[in-house]
JSON list of C-alpha atoms in Angstrom, two decimals:
[
{"chain": "A", "resi": 277, "resn": "MET", "atom": "CA", "xyz": [26.30, 104.12, 141.41]},
{"chain": "A", "resi": 278, "resn": "THR", "atom": "CA", "xyz": [24.72, 106.20, 144.17]},
{"chain": "A", "resi": 279, "resn": "LYS", "atom": "CA", "xyz": [25.39, 105.38, 147.79]},
{"chain": "A", "resi": 280, "resn": "LEU", "atom": "CA", "xyz": [23.21, 106.86, 150.66]},
{"chain": "A", "resi": 281, "resn": "ILE", "atom": "CA", "xyz": [23.11, 106.29, 154.35]},
{"chain": "A", "resi": 282, "resn": "ARG", "atom": "CA", "xyz": [19.75, 107.39, 155.82]},
{"chain": "A", "resi": 283, "resn": "LYS", "atom": "CA", "xyz": [17.98, 107.19, 159.05]},
{"chain": "A", "resi": 284, "resn": "LEU", "atom": "CA", "xyz": [15.82, 104.00, 159.44]},
{"chain": "A", "resi": 285, "resn": "GLY", "atom": "CA", "xyz": [12.08, 104.89, 159.18]},
{"chain": "A", "resi": 286, "resn": "GLN", "atom": "CA", "xyz": [10.71, 104.21, 155.73]},
{"chain": "A", "resi": 287, "resn": "PRO", "atom": "CA", "xyz": [7.91, 101.57, 155.44]},
{"chain": "A", "resi": 288, "resn": "GLY", "atom": "CA", "xyz": [9.57, 98.12, 155.30]},
{"chain": "A", "resi": 289, "resn": "ASP", "atom": "CA", "xyz": [12.84, 99.00, 156.92]},
{"chain": "A", "resi": 290, "resn": "LEU", "atom": "CA", "xyz": [12.35, 97.14, 160.14]},
{"chain": "A", "resi": 291, "resn": "GLY", "atom": "CA", "xyz": [11.26, 93.97, 158.40]},
{"chain": "A", "resi": 292, "resn": "TRP", "atom": "CA", "xyz": [14.13, 94.28, 155.92]},
{"chain": "A", "resi": 293, "resn": "VAL", "atom": "CA", "xyz": [16.64, 94.40, 158.78]},
{"chain": "A", "resi": 294, "resn": "VAL", "atom": "CA", "xyz": [15.16, 91.12, 160.20]},
{"chain": "A", "resi": 295, "resn": "GLN", "atom": "CA", "xyz": [14.84, 89.39, 156.81]},
{"chain": "A", "resi": 296, "resn": "SER", "atom": "CA", "xyz": [18.27, 90.33, 155.49]},
{"chain": "A", "resi": 297, "resn": "HIS", "atom": "CA", "xyz": [20.05, 89.38, 158.69]},
{"chain": "A", "resi": 298, "resn": "ALA", "atom": "CA", "xyz": [18.29, 85.99, 158.66]},
{"chain": "A", "resi": 299, "resn": "GLU", "atom": "CA", "xyz": [18.84, 85.30, 154.96]},
{"chain": "A", "resi": 300, "resn": "VAL", "atom": "CA", "xyz": [22.51, 86.48, 154.79]},
{"chain": "A", "resi": 301, "resn": "TYR", "atom": "CA", "xyz": [23.74, 84.63, 157.91]},
{"chain": "A", "resi": 302, "resn": "ALA", "atom": "CA", "xyz": [21.74, 81.45, 157.08]},
{"chain": "A", "resi": 303, "resn": "ALA", "atom": "CA", "xyz": [23.42, 81.34, 153.66]},
{"chain": "A", "resi": 304, "resn": "GLU", "atom": "CA", "xyz": [26.80, 82.25, 154.80]},
{"chain": "A", "resi": 305, "resn": "TYR", "atom": "CA", "xyz": [27.02, 80.51, 158.30]},
{"chain": "A", "resi": 306, "resn": "GLY", "atom": "CA", "xyz": [24.10, 78.23, 158.58]},
{"chain": "A", "resi": 307, "resn": "TRP", "atom": "CA", "xyz": [22.52, 80.16, 161.40]},
{"chain": "A", "resi": 308, "resn": "GLY", "atom": "CA", "xyz": [18.85, 79.39, 161.67]},
{"chain": "A", "resi": 309, "resn": "PRO", "atom": "CA", "xyz": [15.60, 80.37, 163.21]},
{"chain": "A", "resi": 310, "resn": "SER", "atom": "CA", "xyz": [17.02, 81.10, 166.74]},
{"chain": "A", "resi": 311, "resn": "TYR", "atom": "CA", "xyz": [19.32, 83.75, 165.12]},
{"chain": "A", "resi": 312, "resn": "GLU", "atom": "CA", "xyz": [16.33, 85.25, 163.23]},
{"chain": "A", "resi": 313, "resn": "THR", "atom": "CA", "xyz": [14.30, 85.34, 166.54]},
{"chain": "A", "resi": 314, "resn": "LEU", "atom": "CA", "xyz": [17.14, 87.27, 168.25]},
{"chain": "A", "resi": 315, "resn": "ILE", "atom": "CA", "xyz": [17.29, 89.78, 165.40]},
{"chain": "A", "resi": 316, "resn": "ALA", "atom": "CA", "xyz": [13.51, 90.21, 165.52]},
{"chain": "A", "resi": 317, "resn": "GLU", "atom": "CA", "xyz": [13.63, 90.75, 169.22]},
{"chain": "A", "resi": 318, "resn": "ILE", "atom": "CA", "xyz": [16.32, 93.44, 168.83]},
{"chain": "A", "resi": 319, "resn": "VAL", "atom": "CA", "xyz": [14.41, 95.24, 166.23]},
{"chain": "A", "resi": 320, "resn": "SER", "atom": "CA", "xyz": [11.09, 95.02, 167.95]},
{"chain": "A", "resi": 321, "resn": "ALA", "atom": "CA", "xyz": [12.58, 96.47, 171.13]},
{"chain": "A", "resi": 322, "resn": "TYR", "atom": "CA", "xyz": [14.07, 99.39, 169.19]},
{"chain": "A", "resi": 323, "resn": "ALA", "atom": "CA", "xyz": [10.80, 100.01, 167.21]},
{"chain": "A", "resi": 324, "resn": "SER", "atom": "CA", "xyz": [8.61, 99.91, 170.26]},
{"chain": "A", "resi": 325, "resn": "ASP", "atom": "CA", "xyz": [10.75, 101.77, 172.71]},
{"chain": "A", "resi": 326, "resn": "HIS", "atom": "CA", "xyz": [13.70, 103.87, 171.75]},
{"chain": "A", "resi": 327, "resn": "ASP", "atom": "CA", "xyz": [14.86, 107.47, 172.68]},
{"chain": "A", "resi": 328, "resn": "ASP", "atom": "CA", "xyz": [15.36, 109.51, 169.52]},
{"chain": "A", "resi": 329, "resn": "GLU", "atom": "CA", "xyz": [17.96, 111.66, 171.20]},
{"chain": "A", "resi": 330, "resn": "ARG", "atom": "CA", "xyz": [20.12, 108.89, 172.55]},
{"chain": "A", "resi": 331, "resn": "GLU", "atom": "CA", "xyz": [19.35, 106.01, 169.97]},
{"chain": "A", "resi": 332, "resn": "ALA", "atom": "CA", "xyz": [19.20, 105.78, 166.27]},
{"chain": "A", "resi": 333, "resn": "ALA", "atom": "CA", "xyz": [19.41, 103.30, 163.35]},
{"chain": "A", "resi": 334, "resn": "TRP", "atom": "CA", "xyz": [20.39, 103.65, 159.73]},
{"chain": "A", "resi": 335, "resn": "ILE", "atom": "CA", "xyz": [19.94, 102.03, 156.38]},
{"chain": "A", "resi": 336, "resn": "ALA", "atom": "CA", "xyz": [22.59, 102.07, 153.67]},
{"chain": "A", "resi": 337, "resn": "GLU", "atom": "CA", "xyz": [21.28, 102.17, 150.16]},
{"chain": "A", "resi": 338, "resn": "VAL", "atom": "CA", "xyz": [22.93, 101.62, 146.82]},
{"chain": "A", "resi": 339, "resn": "ASP", "atom": "CA", "xyz": [21.18, 102.84, 143.77]},
{"chain": "A", "resi": 340, "resn": "GLY", "atom": "CA", "xyz": [17.90, 103.23, 145.85]},
{"chain": "A", "resi": 341, "resn": "GLU", "atom": "CA", "xyz": [18.07, 99.53, 147.12]},
{"chain": "A", "resi": 342, "resn": "ARG", "atom": "CA", "xyz": [18.66, 98.68, 150.77]},
{"chain": "A", "resi": 343, "resn": "ALA", "atom": "CA", "xyz": [22.16, 97.26, 151.13]},
{"chain": "A", "resi": 344, "resn": "GLY", "atom": "CA", "xyz": [23.02, 97.53, 154.91]},
{"chain": "A", "resi": 345, "resn": "SER", "atom": "CA", "xyz": [22.05, 98.54, 158.33]},
{"chain": "A", "resi": 346, "resn": "ILE", "atom": "CA", "xyz": [23.40, 99.56, 161.86]},
{"chain": "A", "resi": 347, "resn": "PHE", "atom": "CA", "xyz": [21.84, 100.50, 165.15]},
{"chain": "A", "resi": 348, "resn": "CYS", "atom": "CA", "xyz": [23.05, 102.55, 168.05]},
{"chain": "A", "resi": 349, "resn": "VAL", "atom": "CA", "xyz": [21.31, 101.90, 171.29]},
{"chain": "A", "resi": 350, "resn": "ARG", "atom": "CA", "xyz": [21.70, 102.58, 174.94]},
{"chain": "A", "resi": 351, "resn": "GLY", "atom": "CA", "xyz": [24.32, 100.20, 176.42]},
{"chain": "A", "resi": 352, "resn": "PRO", "atom": "CA", "xyz": [24.51, 98.89, 179.91]},
{"chain": "A", "resi": 353, "resn": "ASP", "atom": "CA", "xyz": [24.74, 102.41, 181.52]},
{"chain": "A", "resi": 354, "resn": "GLU", "atom": "CA", "xyz": [24.01, 105.99, 180.68]},
{"chain": "A", "resi": 355, "resn": "THR", "atom": "CA", "xyz": [27.46, 106.63, 179.43]},
{"chain": "A", "resi": 356, "resn": "THR", "atom": "CA", "xyz": [27.78, 103.61, 177.13]},
{"chain": "A", "resi": 357, "resn": "ALA", "atom": "CA", "xyz": [26.33, 103.15, 173.68]},
{"chain": "A", "resi": 358, "resn": "GLN", "atom": "CA", "xyz": [25.97, 99.81, 171.98]},
{"chain": "A", "resi": 359, "resn": "LEU", "atom": "CA", "xyz": [26.52, 99.15, 168.25]},
{"chain": "A", "resi": 360, "resn": "ARG", "atom": "CA", "xyz": [24.05, 96.57, 166.91]},
{"chain": "A", "resi": 361, "resn": "LEU", "atom": "CA", "xyz": [22.99, 94.89, 163.78]},
{"chain": "A", "resi": 362, "resn": "LEU", "atom": "CA", "xyz": [25.78, 95.93, 161.41]},
{"chain": "A", "resi": 363, "resn": "LEU", "atom": "CA", "xyz": [25.22, 94.21, 158.02]},
{"chain": "A", "resi": 364, "resn": "VAL", "atom": "CA", "xyz": [26.23, 94.83, 154.38]},
{"chain": "A", "resi": 365, "resn": "THR", "atom": "CA", "xyz": [24.59, 92.59, 151.85]},
{"chain": "A", "resi": 366, "resn": "PRO", "atom": "CA", "xyz": [26.85, 90.44, 149.76]},
{"chain": "A", "resi": 367, "resn": "ALA", "atom": "CA", "xyz": [26.08, 92.41, 146.58]},
{"chain": "A", "resi": 368, "resn": "ALA", "atom": "CA", "xyz": [27.14, 95.70, 148.23]},
{"chain": "A", "resi": 369, "resn": "ARG", "atom": "CA", "xyz": [30.33, 94.35, 149.86]},
{"chain": "A", "resi": 370, "resn": "GLY", "atom": "CA", "xyz": [33.53, 96.18, 148.73]},
{"chain": "A", "resi": 371, "resn": "LEU", "atom": "CA", "xyz": [31.82, 99.60, 148.55]},
{"chain": "A", "resi": 372, "resn": "ARG", "atom": "CA", "xyz": [33.10, 100.64, 152.04]},
{"chain": "A", "resi": 373, "resn": "LEU", "atom": "CA", "xyz": [29.51, 100.76, 153.38]},
{"chain": "A", "resi": 374, "resn": "GLY", "atom": "CA", "xyz": [30.48, 99.00, 156.55]},
{"chain": "A", "resi": 375, "resn": "GLY", "atom": "CA", "xyz": [32.94, 101.59, 157.49]},
{"chain": "A", "resi": 376, "resn": "GLU", "atom": "CA", "xyz": [30.60, 104.37, 156.60]},
{"chain": "A", "resi": 377, "resn": "LEU", "atom": "CA", "xyz": [27.75, 102.86, 158.72]},
{"chain": "A", "resi": 378, "resn": "VAL", "atom": "CA", "xyz": [30.09, 102.41, 161.68]},
{"chain": "A", "resi": 379, "resn": "ASP", "atom": "CA", "xyz": [31.50, 106.01, 161.30]},
{"chain": "A", "resi": 380, "resn": "THR", "atom": "CA", "xyz": [27.87, 107.29, 161.20]},
{"chain": "A", "resi": 381, "resn": "CYS", "atom": "CA", "xyz": [27.01, 105.30, 164.33]},
{"chain": "A", "resi": 382, "resn": "LEU", "atom": "CA", "xyz": [30.16, 106.58, 166.13]},
{"chain": "A", "resi": 383, "resn": "ALA", "atom": "CA", "xyz": [29.54, 110.17, 165.20]},
{"chain": "A", "resi": 384, "resn": "PHE", "atom": "CA", "xyz": [25.92, 109.94, 166.52]},
{"chain": "A", "resi": 385, "resn": "ALA", "atom": "CA", "xyz": [27.09, 108.29, 169.79]},
{"chain": "A", "resi": 386, "resn": "ARG", "atom": "CA", "xyz": [29.53, 111.11, 170.40]},
{"chain": "A", "resi": 387, "resn": "SER", "atom": "CA", "xyz": [26.92, 113.75, 169.64]},
{"chain": "A", "resi": 388, "resn": "ALA", "atom": "CA", "xyz": [24.43, 112.10, 171.95]},
{"chain": "A", "resi": 389, "resn": "GLY", "atom": "CA", "xyz": [27.05, 112.33, 174.78]},
{"chain": "A", "resi": 390, "resn": "TYR", "atom": "CA", "xyz": [28.11, 108.83, 175.17]},
{"chain": "A", "resi": 391, "resn": "LYS", "atom": "CA", "xyz": [31.64, 108.22, 176.54]},
{"chain": "A", "resi": 392, "resn": "ARG", "atom": "CA", "xyz": [32.21, 104.77, 175.22]},
{"chain": "A", "resi": 393, "resn": "MET", "atom": "CA", "xyz": [30.73, 102.26, 172.77]},
{"chain": "A", "resi": 394, "resn": "VAL", "atom": "CA", "xyz": [30.48, 98.46, 173.13]},
{"chain": "A", "resi": 395, "resn": "LEU", "atom": "CA", "xyz": [29.54, 95.78, 170.68]},
{"chain": "A", "resi": 396, "resn": "TRP", "atom": "CA", "xyz": [29.30, 92.03, 170.67]},
{"chain": "A", "resi": 397, "resn": "THR", "atom": "CA", "xyz": [30.00, 89.98, 167.51]},
{"chain": "A", "resi": 398, "resn": "ASN", "atom": "CA", "xyz": [31.20, 86.46, 166.51]},
{"chain": "A", "resi": 399, "resn": "ASP", "atom": "CA", "xyz": [34.60, 85.15, 165.29]},
{"chain": "A", "resi": 400, "resn": "PRO", "atom": "CA", "xyz": [33.51, 84.33, 161.74]},
{"chain": "A", "resi": 401, "resn": "LEU", "atom": "CA", "xyz": [32.56, 87.88, 160.96]},
{"chain": "A", "resi": 402, "resn": "VAL", "atom": "CA", "xyz": [36.11, 88.87, 159.94]},
{"chain": "A", "resi": 403, "resn": "ALA", "atom": "CA", "xyz": [35.25, 91.75, 157.60]},
{"chain": "A", "resi": 404, "resn": "ALA", "atom": "CA", "xyz": [33.21, 93.52, 160.40]},
{"chain": "A", "resi": 405, "resn": "ARG", "atom": "CA", "xyz": [36.01, 92.88, 162.90]},
{"chain": "A", "resi": 406, "resn": "HIS", "atom": "CA", "xyz": [38.54, 94.68, 160.45]},
{"chain": "A", "resi": 407, "resn": "VAL", "atom": "CA", "xyz": [36.13, 97.63, 160.40]},
{"chain": "A", "resi": 408, "resn": "TYR", "atom": "CA", "xyz": [35.92, 97.81, 164.24]},
{"chain": "A", "resi": 409, "resn": "LEU", "atom": "CA", "xyz": [39.70, 97.46, 164.82]},
{"chain": "A", "resi": 410, "resn": "ALA", "atom": "CA", "xyz": [40.45, 100.13, 162.11]},
{"chain": "A", "resi": 411, "resn": "ARG", "atom": "CA", "xyz": [38.33, 102.52, 164.25]},
{"chain": "A", "resi": 412, "resn": "GLY", "atom": "CA", "xyz": [40.13, 101.77, 167.41]},
{"chain": "A", "resi": 413, "resn": "PHE", "atom": "CA", "xyz": [37.88, 99.15, 169.04]},
{"chain": "A", "resi": 414, "resn": "ARG", "atom": "CA", "xyz": [39.69, 96.79, 171.30]},
{"chain": "A", "resi": 415, "resn": "LEU", "atom": "CA", "xyz": [38.80, 93.17, 172.18]},
{"chain": "A", "resi": 416, "resn": "THR", "atom": "CA", "xyz": [37.76, 93.04, 175.89]},
{"chain": "A", "resi": 417, "resn": "GLY", "atom": "CA", "xyz": [36.29, 89.55, 176.13]},
{"chain": "A", "resi": 418, "resn": "SER", "atom": "CA", "xyz": [35.45, 86.36, 174.40]},
{"chain": "A", "resi": 419, "resn": "GLU", "atom": "CA", "xyz": [33.60, 83.08, 175.07]},
{"chain": "A", "resi": 420, "resn": "VAL", "atom": "CA", "xyz": [32.60, 80.02, 173.24]},
{"chain": "A", "resi": 421, "resn": "HIS", "atom": "CA", "xyz": [28.77, 79.54, 172.78]},
{"chain": "A", "resi": 422, "resn": "GLU", "atom": "CA", "xyz": [26.50, 77.38, 170.75]},
{"chain": "A", "resi": 423, "resn": "MET", "atom": "CA", "xyz": [23.60, 79.74, 170.31]},
{"chain": "A", "resi": 424, "resn": "TRP", "atom": "CA", "xyz": [23.05, 79.02, 166.53]},
{"chain": "A", "resi": 425, "resn": "GLY", "atom": "CA", "xyz": [24.54, 75.57, 166.07]},
{"chain": "A", "resi": 426, "resn": "ASP", "atom": "CA", "xyz": [28.35, 75.05, 165.82]},
{"chain": "A", "resi": 427, "resn": "ASN", "atom": "CA", "xyz": [30.67, 76.32, 168.53]},
{"chain": "A", "resi": 428, "resn": "LEU", "atom": "CA", "xyz": [31.25, 79.95, 167.96]},
{"chain": "A", "resi": 429, "resn": "VAL", "atom": "CA", "xyz": [33.41, 82.50, 169.79]},
{"chain": "A", "resi": 430, "resn": "GLY", "atom": "CA", "xyz": [31.43, 85.53, 170.90]},
{"chain": "A", "resi": 431, "resn": "GLN", "atom": "CA", "xyz": [33.52, 88.56, 171.14]},
{"chain": "A", "resi": 432, "resn": "THR", "atom": "CA", "xyz": [33.11, 91.84, 173.06]},
{"chain": "A", "resi": 433, "resn": "TYR", "atom": "CA", "xyz": [34.68, 94.97, 171.80]},
{"chain": "A", "resi": 434, "resn": "GLU", "atom": "CA", "xyz": [34.86, 98.56, 173.40]},
{"chain": "A", "resi": 435, "resn": "LEU", "atom": "CA", "xyz": [35.95, 101.95, 172.13]},
{"chain": "A", "resi": 436, "resn": "ASP", "atom": "CA", "xyz": [36.56, 104.99, 174.31]},
{"chain": "A", "resi": 437, "resn": "LEU", "atom": "CA", "xyz": [34.66, 107.76, 172.40]},
{"chain": "A", "resi": 438, "resn": "GLN", "atom": "CA", "xyz": [36.53, 110.48, 174.25]},
{"chain": "A", "resi": 439, "resn": "ASP", "atom": "CA", "xyz": [39.83, 109.29, 172.64]},
{"chain": "A", "resi": 440, "resn": "LEU", "atom": "CA", "xyz": [38.45, 110.15, 169.13]},
{"chain": "A", "resi": 441, "resn": "GLN", "atom": "CA", "xyz": [40.02, 113.38, 167.90]},
{"chain": "A", "resi": 442, "resn": "ALA", "atom": "CA", "xyz": [38.48, 115.78, 165.47]},
{"chain": "A", "resi": 443, "resn": "GLY", "atom": "CA", "xyz": [38.90, 114.32, 162.03]},
{"chain": "A", "resi": 444, "resn": "ALA", "atom": "CA", "xyz": [39.21, 110.74, 163.19]},
{"chain": "A", "resi": 445, "resn": "PRO", "atom": "CA", "xyz": [36.60, 108.10, 162.14]},
{"chain": "A", "resi": 446, "resn": "GLY", "atom": "CA", "xyz": [33.32, 108.68, 163.91]},
{"chain": "A", "resi": 447, "resn": "ALA", "atom": "CA", "xyz": [34.39, 112.21, 165.09]},
{"chain": "A", "resi": 448, "resn": "ALA", "atom": "CA", "xyz": [32.27, 114.21, 162.75]},
{"chain": "A", "resi": 449, "resn": "VAL", "atom": "CA", "xyz": [28.76, 114.96, 163.72]},
{"chain": "A", "resi": 450, "resn": "LEU", "atom": "CA", "xyz": [26.53, 113.66, 160.91]}
]
């Protein structure tokens, strides 16, 4: 088995991110077209207007097949990065790709000069939450919403990138 995390940019990558998120979350949580629309909007915004020095996205591959994604985009201010669109396909789970993707994103954010990173997720995404917490993210807010059907609890997490020490997850420049 060969694992690879590479920069997003090959033909089909953008469409794969939208399609895989829509299919995986529909199958696992019943999230429908409005969720797919949100993902398409995020991907479209990145594709049409991102700063290569301050924003990046990656695709994880297993044996040459796409198996995951993550994006690092500018957050609400110049010192804050936002982690978006973390996904590992069901077939690739258990290979530690989620942690590798997050570490890659954190390393990029630090090297781009960001001081902190934020992310927004939902309470059913337990495995992702474990990855975030293991890297020092802390829950800073939560609220109930009905964006994709059932009541969900949206959660905001934050990490102070300046607290990362050399050798800590996300500290290495990749």
